[in-house]
Coordinates of C-alpha atoms and ligand atoms in Angstrom, one line a residue:
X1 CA -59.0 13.2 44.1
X2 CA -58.6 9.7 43.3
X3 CA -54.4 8.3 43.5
X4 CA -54.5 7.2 40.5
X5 CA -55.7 10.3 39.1
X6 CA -52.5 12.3 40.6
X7 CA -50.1 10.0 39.8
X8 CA -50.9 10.1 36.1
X9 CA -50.8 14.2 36.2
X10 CA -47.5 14.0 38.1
X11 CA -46.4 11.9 35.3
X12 CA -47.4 14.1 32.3
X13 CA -45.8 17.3 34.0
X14 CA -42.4 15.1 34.4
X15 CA -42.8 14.3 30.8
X16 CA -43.1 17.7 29.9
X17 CA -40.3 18.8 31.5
X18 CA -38.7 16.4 30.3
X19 CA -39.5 17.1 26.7
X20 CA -38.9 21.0 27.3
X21 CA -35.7 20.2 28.6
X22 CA -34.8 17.9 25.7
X23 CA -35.9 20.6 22.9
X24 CA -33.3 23.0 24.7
X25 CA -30.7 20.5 24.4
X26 CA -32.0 19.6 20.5
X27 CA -31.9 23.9 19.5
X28 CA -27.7 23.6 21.2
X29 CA -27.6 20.2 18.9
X30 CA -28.7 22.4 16.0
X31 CA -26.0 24.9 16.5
X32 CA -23.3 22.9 16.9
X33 CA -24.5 21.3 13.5
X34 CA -25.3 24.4 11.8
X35 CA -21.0 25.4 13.0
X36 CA -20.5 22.1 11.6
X37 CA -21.7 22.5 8.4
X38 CA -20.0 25.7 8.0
X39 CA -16.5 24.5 9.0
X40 CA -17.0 21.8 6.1
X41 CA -17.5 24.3 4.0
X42 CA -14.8 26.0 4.8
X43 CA -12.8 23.0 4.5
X44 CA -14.0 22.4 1.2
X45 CA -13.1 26.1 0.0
X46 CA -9.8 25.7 1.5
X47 CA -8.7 21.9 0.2
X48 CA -10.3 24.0 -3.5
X49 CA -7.7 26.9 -2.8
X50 CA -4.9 24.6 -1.9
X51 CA -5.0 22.4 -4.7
X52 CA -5.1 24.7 -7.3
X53 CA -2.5 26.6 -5.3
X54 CA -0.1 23.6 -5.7
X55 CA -1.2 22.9 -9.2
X56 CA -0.5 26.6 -9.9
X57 CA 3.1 26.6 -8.4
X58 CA 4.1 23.5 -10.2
X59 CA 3.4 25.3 -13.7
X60 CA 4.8 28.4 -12.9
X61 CA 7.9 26.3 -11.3
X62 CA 8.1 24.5 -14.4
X63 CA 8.0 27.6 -16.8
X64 CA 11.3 29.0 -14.3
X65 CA 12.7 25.8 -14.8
X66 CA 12.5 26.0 -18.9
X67 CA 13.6 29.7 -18.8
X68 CA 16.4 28.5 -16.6
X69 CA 17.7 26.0 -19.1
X70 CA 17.6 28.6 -21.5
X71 CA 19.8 30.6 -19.7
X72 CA 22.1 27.6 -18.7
X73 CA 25.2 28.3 -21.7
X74 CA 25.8 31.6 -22.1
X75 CA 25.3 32.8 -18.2
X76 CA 28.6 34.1 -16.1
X77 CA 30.0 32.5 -13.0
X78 CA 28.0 34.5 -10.7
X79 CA 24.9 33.8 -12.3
X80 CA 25.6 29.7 -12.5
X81 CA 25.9 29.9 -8.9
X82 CA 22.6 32.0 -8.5
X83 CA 20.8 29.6 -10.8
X84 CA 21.7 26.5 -9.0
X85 CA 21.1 27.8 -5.7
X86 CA 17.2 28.4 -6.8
X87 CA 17.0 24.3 -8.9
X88 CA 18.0 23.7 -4.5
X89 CA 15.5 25.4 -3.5
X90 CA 13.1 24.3 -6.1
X91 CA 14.0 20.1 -5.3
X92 CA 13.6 21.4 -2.1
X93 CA 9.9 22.9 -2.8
X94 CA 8.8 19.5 -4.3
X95 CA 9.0 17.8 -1.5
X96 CA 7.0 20.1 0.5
X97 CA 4.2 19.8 -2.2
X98 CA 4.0 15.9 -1.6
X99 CA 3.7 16.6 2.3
X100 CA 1.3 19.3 1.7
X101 CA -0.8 17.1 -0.6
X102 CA -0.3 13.8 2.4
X103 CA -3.5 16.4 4.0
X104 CA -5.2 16.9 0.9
X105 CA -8.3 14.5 -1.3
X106 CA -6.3 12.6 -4.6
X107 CA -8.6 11.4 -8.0
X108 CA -9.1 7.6 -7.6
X109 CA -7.6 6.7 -10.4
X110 CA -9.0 4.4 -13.6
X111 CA -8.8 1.1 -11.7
X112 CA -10.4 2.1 -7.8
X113 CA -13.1 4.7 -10.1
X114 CA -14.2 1.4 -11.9
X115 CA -14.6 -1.1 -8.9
X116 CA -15.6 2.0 -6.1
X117 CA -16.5 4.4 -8.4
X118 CA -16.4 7.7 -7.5
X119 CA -16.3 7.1 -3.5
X120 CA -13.4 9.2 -1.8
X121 CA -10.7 6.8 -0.3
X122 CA -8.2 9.5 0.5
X123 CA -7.2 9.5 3.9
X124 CA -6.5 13.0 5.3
X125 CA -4.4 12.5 8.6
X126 CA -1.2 10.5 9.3
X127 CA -2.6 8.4 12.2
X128 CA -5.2 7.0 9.2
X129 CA -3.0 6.2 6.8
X130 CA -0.8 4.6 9.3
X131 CA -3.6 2.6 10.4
X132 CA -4.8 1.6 6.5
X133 CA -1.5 0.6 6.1
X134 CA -1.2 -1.8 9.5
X135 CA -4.2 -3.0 8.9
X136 CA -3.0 -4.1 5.1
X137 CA 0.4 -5.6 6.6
X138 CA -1.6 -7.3 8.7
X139 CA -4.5 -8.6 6.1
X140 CA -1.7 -10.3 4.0
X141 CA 0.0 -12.0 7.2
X142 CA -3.5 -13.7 8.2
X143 CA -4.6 -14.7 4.8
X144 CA -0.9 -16.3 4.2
X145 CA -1.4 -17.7 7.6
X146 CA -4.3 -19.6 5.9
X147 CA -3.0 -20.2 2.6
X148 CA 0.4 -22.1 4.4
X149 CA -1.9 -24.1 6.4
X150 CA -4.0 -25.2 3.5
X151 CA -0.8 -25.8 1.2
X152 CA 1.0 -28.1 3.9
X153 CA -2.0 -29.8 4.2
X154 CA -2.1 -30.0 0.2
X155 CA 1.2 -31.9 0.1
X156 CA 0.0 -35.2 2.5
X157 CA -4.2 -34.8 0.9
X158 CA -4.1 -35.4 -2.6
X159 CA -7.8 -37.2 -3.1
X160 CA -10.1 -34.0 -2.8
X161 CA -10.0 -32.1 -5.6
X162 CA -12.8 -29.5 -4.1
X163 CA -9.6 -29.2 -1.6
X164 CA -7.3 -27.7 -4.2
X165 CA -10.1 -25.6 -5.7
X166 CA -9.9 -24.0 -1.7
X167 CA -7.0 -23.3 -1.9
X168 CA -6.8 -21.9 -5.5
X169 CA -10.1 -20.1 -4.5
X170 CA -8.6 -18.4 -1.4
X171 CA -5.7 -16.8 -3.9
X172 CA -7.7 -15.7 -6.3
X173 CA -9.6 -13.6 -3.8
X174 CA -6.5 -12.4 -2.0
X175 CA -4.6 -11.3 -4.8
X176 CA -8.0 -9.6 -6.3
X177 CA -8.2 -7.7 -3.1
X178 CA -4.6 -7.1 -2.8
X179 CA -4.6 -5.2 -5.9
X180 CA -7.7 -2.5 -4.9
X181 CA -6.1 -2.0 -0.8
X182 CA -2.7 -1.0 -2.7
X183 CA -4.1 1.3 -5.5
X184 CA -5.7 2.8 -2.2
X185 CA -2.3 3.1 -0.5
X186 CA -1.2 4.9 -3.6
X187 CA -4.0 6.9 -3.7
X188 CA -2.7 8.5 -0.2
X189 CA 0.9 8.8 -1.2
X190 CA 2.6 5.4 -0.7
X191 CA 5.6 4.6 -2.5
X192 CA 4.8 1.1 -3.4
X193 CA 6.7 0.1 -6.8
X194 CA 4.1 -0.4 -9.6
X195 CA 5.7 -3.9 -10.1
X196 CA 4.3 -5.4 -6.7
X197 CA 0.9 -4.3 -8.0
X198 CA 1.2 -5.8 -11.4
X199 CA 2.8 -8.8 -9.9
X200 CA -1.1 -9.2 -7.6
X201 CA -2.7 -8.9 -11.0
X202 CA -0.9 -11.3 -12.6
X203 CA -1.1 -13.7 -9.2
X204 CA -5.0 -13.4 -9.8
X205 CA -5.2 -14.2 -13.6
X206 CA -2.4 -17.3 -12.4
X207 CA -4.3 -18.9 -9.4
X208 CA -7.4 -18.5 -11.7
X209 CA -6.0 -20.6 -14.2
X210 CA -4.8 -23.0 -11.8
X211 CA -8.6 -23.0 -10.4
X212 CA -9.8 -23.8 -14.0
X213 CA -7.3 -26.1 -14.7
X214 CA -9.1 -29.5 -15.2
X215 CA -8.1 -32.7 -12.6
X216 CA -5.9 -34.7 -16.2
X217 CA -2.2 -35.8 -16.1
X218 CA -0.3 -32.5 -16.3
X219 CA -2.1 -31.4 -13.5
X220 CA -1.5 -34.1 -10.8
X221 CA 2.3 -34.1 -12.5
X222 CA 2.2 -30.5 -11.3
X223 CA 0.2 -30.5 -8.3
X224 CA 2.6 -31.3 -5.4
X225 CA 5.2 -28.6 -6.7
X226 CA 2.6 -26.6 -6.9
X227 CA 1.2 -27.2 -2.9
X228 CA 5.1 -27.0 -2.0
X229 CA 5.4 -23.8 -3.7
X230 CA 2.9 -22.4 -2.9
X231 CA 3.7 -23.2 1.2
X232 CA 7.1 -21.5 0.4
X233 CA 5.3 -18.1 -1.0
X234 CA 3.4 -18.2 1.7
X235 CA 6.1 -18.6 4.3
X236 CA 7.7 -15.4 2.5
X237 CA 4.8 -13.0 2.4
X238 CA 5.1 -14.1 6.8
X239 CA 8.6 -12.9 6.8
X240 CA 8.1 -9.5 4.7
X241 CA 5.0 -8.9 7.1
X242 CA 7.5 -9.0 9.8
X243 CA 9.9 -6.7 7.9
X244 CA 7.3 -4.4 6.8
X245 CA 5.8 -4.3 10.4
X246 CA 9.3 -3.4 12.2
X247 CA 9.9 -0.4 9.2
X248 CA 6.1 0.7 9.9
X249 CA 6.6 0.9 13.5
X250 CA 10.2 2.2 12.9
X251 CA 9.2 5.5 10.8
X252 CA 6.7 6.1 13.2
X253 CA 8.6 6.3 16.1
X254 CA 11.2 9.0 14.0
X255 CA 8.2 11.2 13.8
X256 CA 6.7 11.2 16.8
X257 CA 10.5 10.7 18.4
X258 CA 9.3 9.3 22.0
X259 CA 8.7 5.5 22.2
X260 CA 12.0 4.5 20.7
X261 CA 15.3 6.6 20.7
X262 CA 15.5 5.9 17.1
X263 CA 17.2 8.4 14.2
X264 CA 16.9 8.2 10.8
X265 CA 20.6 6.2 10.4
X266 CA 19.7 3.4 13.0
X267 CA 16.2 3.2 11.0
X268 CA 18.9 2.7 7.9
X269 CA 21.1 -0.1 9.7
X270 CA 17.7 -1.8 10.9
X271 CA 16.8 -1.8 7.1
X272 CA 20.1 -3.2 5.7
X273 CA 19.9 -6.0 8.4
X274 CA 16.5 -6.9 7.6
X275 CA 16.8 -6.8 3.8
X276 CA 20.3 -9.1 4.6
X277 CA 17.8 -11.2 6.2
X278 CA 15.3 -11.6 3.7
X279 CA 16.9 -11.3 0.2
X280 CA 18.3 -14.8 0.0
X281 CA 14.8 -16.3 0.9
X282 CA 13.2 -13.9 -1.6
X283 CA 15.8 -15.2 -4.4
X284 CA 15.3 -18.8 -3.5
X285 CA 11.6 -18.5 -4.4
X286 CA 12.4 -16.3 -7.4
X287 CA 13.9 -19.2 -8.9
X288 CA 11.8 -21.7 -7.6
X289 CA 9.4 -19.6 -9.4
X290 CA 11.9 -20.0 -12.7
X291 CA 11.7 -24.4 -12.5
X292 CA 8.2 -24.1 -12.3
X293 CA 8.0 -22.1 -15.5
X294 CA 10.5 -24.8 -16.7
X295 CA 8.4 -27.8 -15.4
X296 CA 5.3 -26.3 -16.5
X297 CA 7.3 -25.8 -20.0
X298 CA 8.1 -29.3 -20.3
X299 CA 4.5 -30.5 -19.6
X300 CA 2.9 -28.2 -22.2
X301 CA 5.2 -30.4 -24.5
X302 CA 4.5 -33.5 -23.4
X303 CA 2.3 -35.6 -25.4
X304 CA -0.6 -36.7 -22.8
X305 CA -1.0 -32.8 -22.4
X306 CA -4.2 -31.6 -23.7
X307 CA -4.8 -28.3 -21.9
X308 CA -3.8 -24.7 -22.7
X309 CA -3.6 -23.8 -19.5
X310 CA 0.0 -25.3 -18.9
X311 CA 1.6 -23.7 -21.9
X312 CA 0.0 -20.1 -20.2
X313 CA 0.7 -21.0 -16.5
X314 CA 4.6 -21.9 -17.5
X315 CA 4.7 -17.8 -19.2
X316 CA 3.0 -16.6 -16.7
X317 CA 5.5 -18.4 -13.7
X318 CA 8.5 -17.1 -16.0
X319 CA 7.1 -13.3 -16.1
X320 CA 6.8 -13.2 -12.2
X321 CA 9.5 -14.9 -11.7
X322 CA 11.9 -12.0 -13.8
X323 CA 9.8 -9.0 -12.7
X324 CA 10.6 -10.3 -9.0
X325 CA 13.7 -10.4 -9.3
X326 CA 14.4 -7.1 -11.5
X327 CA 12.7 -5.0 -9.5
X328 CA 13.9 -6.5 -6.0
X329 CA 17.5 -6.0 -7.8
X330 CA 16.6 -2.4 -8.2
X331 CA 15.1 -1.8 -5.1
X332 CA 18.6 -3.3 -3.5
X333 CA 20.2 -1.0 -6.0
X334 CA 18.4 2.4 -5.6
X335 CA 18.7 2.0 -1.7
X336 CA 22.6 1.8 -2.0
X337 CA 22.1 5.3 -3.6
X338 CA 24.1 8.4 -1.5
X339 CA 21.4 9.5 0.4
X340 CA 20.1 12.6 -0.3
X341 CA 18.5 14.9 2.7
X342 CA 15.4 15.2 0.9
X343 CA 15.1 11.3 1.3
X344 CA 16.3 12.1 5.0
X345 CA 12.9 14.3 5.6
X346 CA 11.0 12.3 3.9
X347 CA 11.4 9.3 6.5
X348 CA 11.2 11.7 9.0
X349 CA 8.0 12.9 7.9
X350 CA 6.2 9.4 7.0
X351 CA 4.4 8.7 10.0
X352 CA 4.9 12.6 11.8
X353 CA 1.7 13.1 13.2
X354 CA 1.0 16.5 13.7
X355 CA 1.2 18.9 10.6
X356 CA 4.0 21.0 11.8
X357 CA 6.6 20.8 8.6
X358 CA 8.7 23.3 8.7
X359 CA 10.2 22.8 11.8
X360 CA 12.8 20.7 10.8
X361 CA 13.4 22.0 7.5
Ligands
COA1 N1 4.3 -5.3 -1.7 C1 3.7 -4.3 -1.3 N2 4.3 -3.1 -0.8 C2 5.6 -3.1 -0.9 C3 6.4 -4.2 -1.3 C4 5.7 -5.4 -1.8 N3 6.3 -6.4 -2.2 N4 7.7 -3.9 -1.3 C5 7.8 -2.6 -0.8 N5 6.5 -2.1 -0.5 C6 6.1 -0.8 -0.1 C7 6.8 -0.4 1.2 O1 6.0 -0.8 2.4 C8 6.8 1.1 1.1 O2 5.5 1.6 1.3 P1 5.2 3.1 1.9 O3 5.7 4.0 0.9 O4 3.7 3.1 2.1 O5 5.9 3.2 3.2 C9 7.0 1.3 -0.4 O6 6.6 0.1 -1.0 C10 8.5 1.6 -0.7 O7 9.3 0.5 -0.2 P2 10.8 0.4 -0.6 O8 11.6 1.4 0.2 O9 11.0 0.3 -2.1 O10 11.1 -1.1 -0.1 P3 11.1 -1.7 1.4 O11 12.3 -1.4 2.1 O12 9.8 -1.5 2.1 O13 11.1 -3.3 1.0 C11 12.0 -5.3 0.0 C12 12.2 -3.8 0.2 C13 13.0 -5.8 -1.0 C14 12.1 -6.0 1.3 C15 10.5 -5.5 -0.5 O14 10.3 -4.7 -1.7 C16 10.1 -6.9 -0.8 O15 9.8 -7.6 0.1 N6 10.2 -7.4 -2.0 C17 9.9 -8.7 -2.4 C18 8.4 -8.9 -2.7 C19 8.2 -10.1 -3.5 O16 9.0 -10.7 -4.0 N7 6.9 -10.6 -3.5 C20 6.5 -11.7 -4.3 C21 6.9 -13.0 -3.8 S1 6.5 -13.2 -2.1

């Protein structure tokens, strides 16, 4: 038989085998998918139980609650001691609904169903969320990067309109997306004040303004305040990163407990130091913040001003400037609170990677 002949029949059977050996390997594929499948289900019918499991023992806890107030006046010694052992143990139940719900799928919410509609962002597992939020820490460190550079170069470049319109550009964009990564951190249980997401709203509807705001008088009054400012703001968004980054990497050392030999009170003394560190820089742009609304103020009266935008920008500088420094106040003030243990396990638990909770309850 001719070479060529045999070669090409030595070829087929290799492909053959080939192939047969292939379809074994696809009907194992199709098993393991078929398993797959199911365990999704499964999953499904058990994140379905667990939900309305939860939802189901916060009624009923709230009904025991009422009837428990109701009892409150007329009950004896004995039973006043009974009663607030069980409000412990119920305090003590709420917090294990929030860690049992870190594992579980949350609504979107109004604003993340309109721009993502209705797309799941929940992360289920700690190493995720730890990750989403790194990855955010670290977003607003490189954009700020960006934003200083441009600024300080701002302050010495003052013929190239198009160059402001960068800058002003740039902030709109960040704040815009500043606002969907947090809703999507709150989404998956973090504790981020609803102020610092109204504040990125307002930052967009303000750097939009100052994009619109047409090259006149007022404006290049304005402008190198504004560039100077802005470089400050900057700067401080650098030094929270570094804050934020050190508390990230802090709470998850005191749940996984290797790494670092840190506990929950030299997480606390880390904290104070930090915040120490960063609340006079954070109050010297609040009222920077406060003489631009003043400035701005002052311009909208002037007589060569003929756009709206000052008289709007000047609010809009005083309303940041007061929630910033209400709510840092607050923050300052809640943390000097006595702290409670349930605040204690909740650090603990942050960043605790595997599921097992009760241990240390
Ligand atoms: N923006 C976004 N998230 C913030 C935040 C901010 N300004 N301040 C706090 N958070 C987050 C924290 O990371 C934490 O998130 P988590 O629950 O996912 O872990 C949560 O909110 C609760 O934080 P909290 O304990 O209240 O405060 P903190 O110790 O993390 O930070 C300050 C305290 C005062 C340092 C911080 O709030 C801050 O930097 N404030 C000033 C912000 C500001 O002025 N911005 C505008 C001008 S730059």
């Amino acid at each position: 038989m001719d070479e060529g002949l045999l070669g090409e029949e030595a070829n087929l059977k290799s492909c053959m085998e080939d192939w047969n050996e292939l379809n074994k390997e696809f009907t194992q594929l199709e098993a393991t998918h078929d398993h797959y499948k199911k365990t999704l289900e499964n999953l499904w019918d058990a994140q379905k139980k667990c939900l309305s499991g939860i939802a189901h023992q916060r009624y009923r806890t709230k009904q025991i609650s009422d009837k428990m107030n109701r009892l409150k006046d007329t009950s004896k010694p004995e039973t006043h001691e009974a009663l607030k052992q069980v409000r412990l143990e119920m305090l003590h139940r709420k917090s294990q609904f929030r860690e049992m719900e870190e594992f579980l799928p949350h609504k979107n919410g109004i604003y993340l169903s309109i721009i993502l509609g209705s797309v799941s962002v929940s992360l289920l597992n700690k190493e995720d969320k730890y990750a989403y939020k790194h990855n955010y820490e670290t977003f607003k460190a490189t954009v700020s990067y960006f934003s200083m550079a441009l600024s300080l170069i701002l302050l010495f470049v003052s013929e190239y309109r198009w160059l402001d319109a960068v800058l002003h550009f740039l902030l709109v964009w960040y704040y815009c997306t500043l606002t969907i990564r947090e809703n999507i951190l709150m989404v998956n249980g973090s504790r981020i004040k609803g102020w610092w997401v109204t504040h990125h709203f307002i930052s967009t509807v303000c750097a939009a303004l100052t994009l619109i705001w047409p090259d006149s008088y007022t404006y290049k009054s304005f402008r190198g305040q504004y560039s100077l400012f802005s470089c400050y703001l900057s700067f401080l968004y650098i030094v929270q990163f570094f804050y934020q980054k050190g508390a990230l990497y802090r709470l998850r050392s005191l749940g996984q407990r290797h790494e670092m030999d840190i506990t929950v009170e030299g997480f606390m003394s880390w904290m104070w130091k930090g915040i120490s560190f960063l609340l006079p820089l954070l109050f010297a742009g609040y009222f920077f913040q406060l003489y631009n609304a003043y400035v701005l103020y002052r311009l909208s009266q002037d007589s060569q001003c003929k756009e709206w935008q000052v008289l709007f920008l000047a609010i809009i500088h005083l309303i940041l400037s007061v929630g910033n420094i209400t709510t840092t106040l607050k923050v300052v003030f809640d943390k000097l609170k006595p702290d409670i243990s349930y605040r204690r396990q909740q650090l603990r638990n942050k960043y605790r990677f595997n599921s097992n909770l009760k241990k240390d309850m």
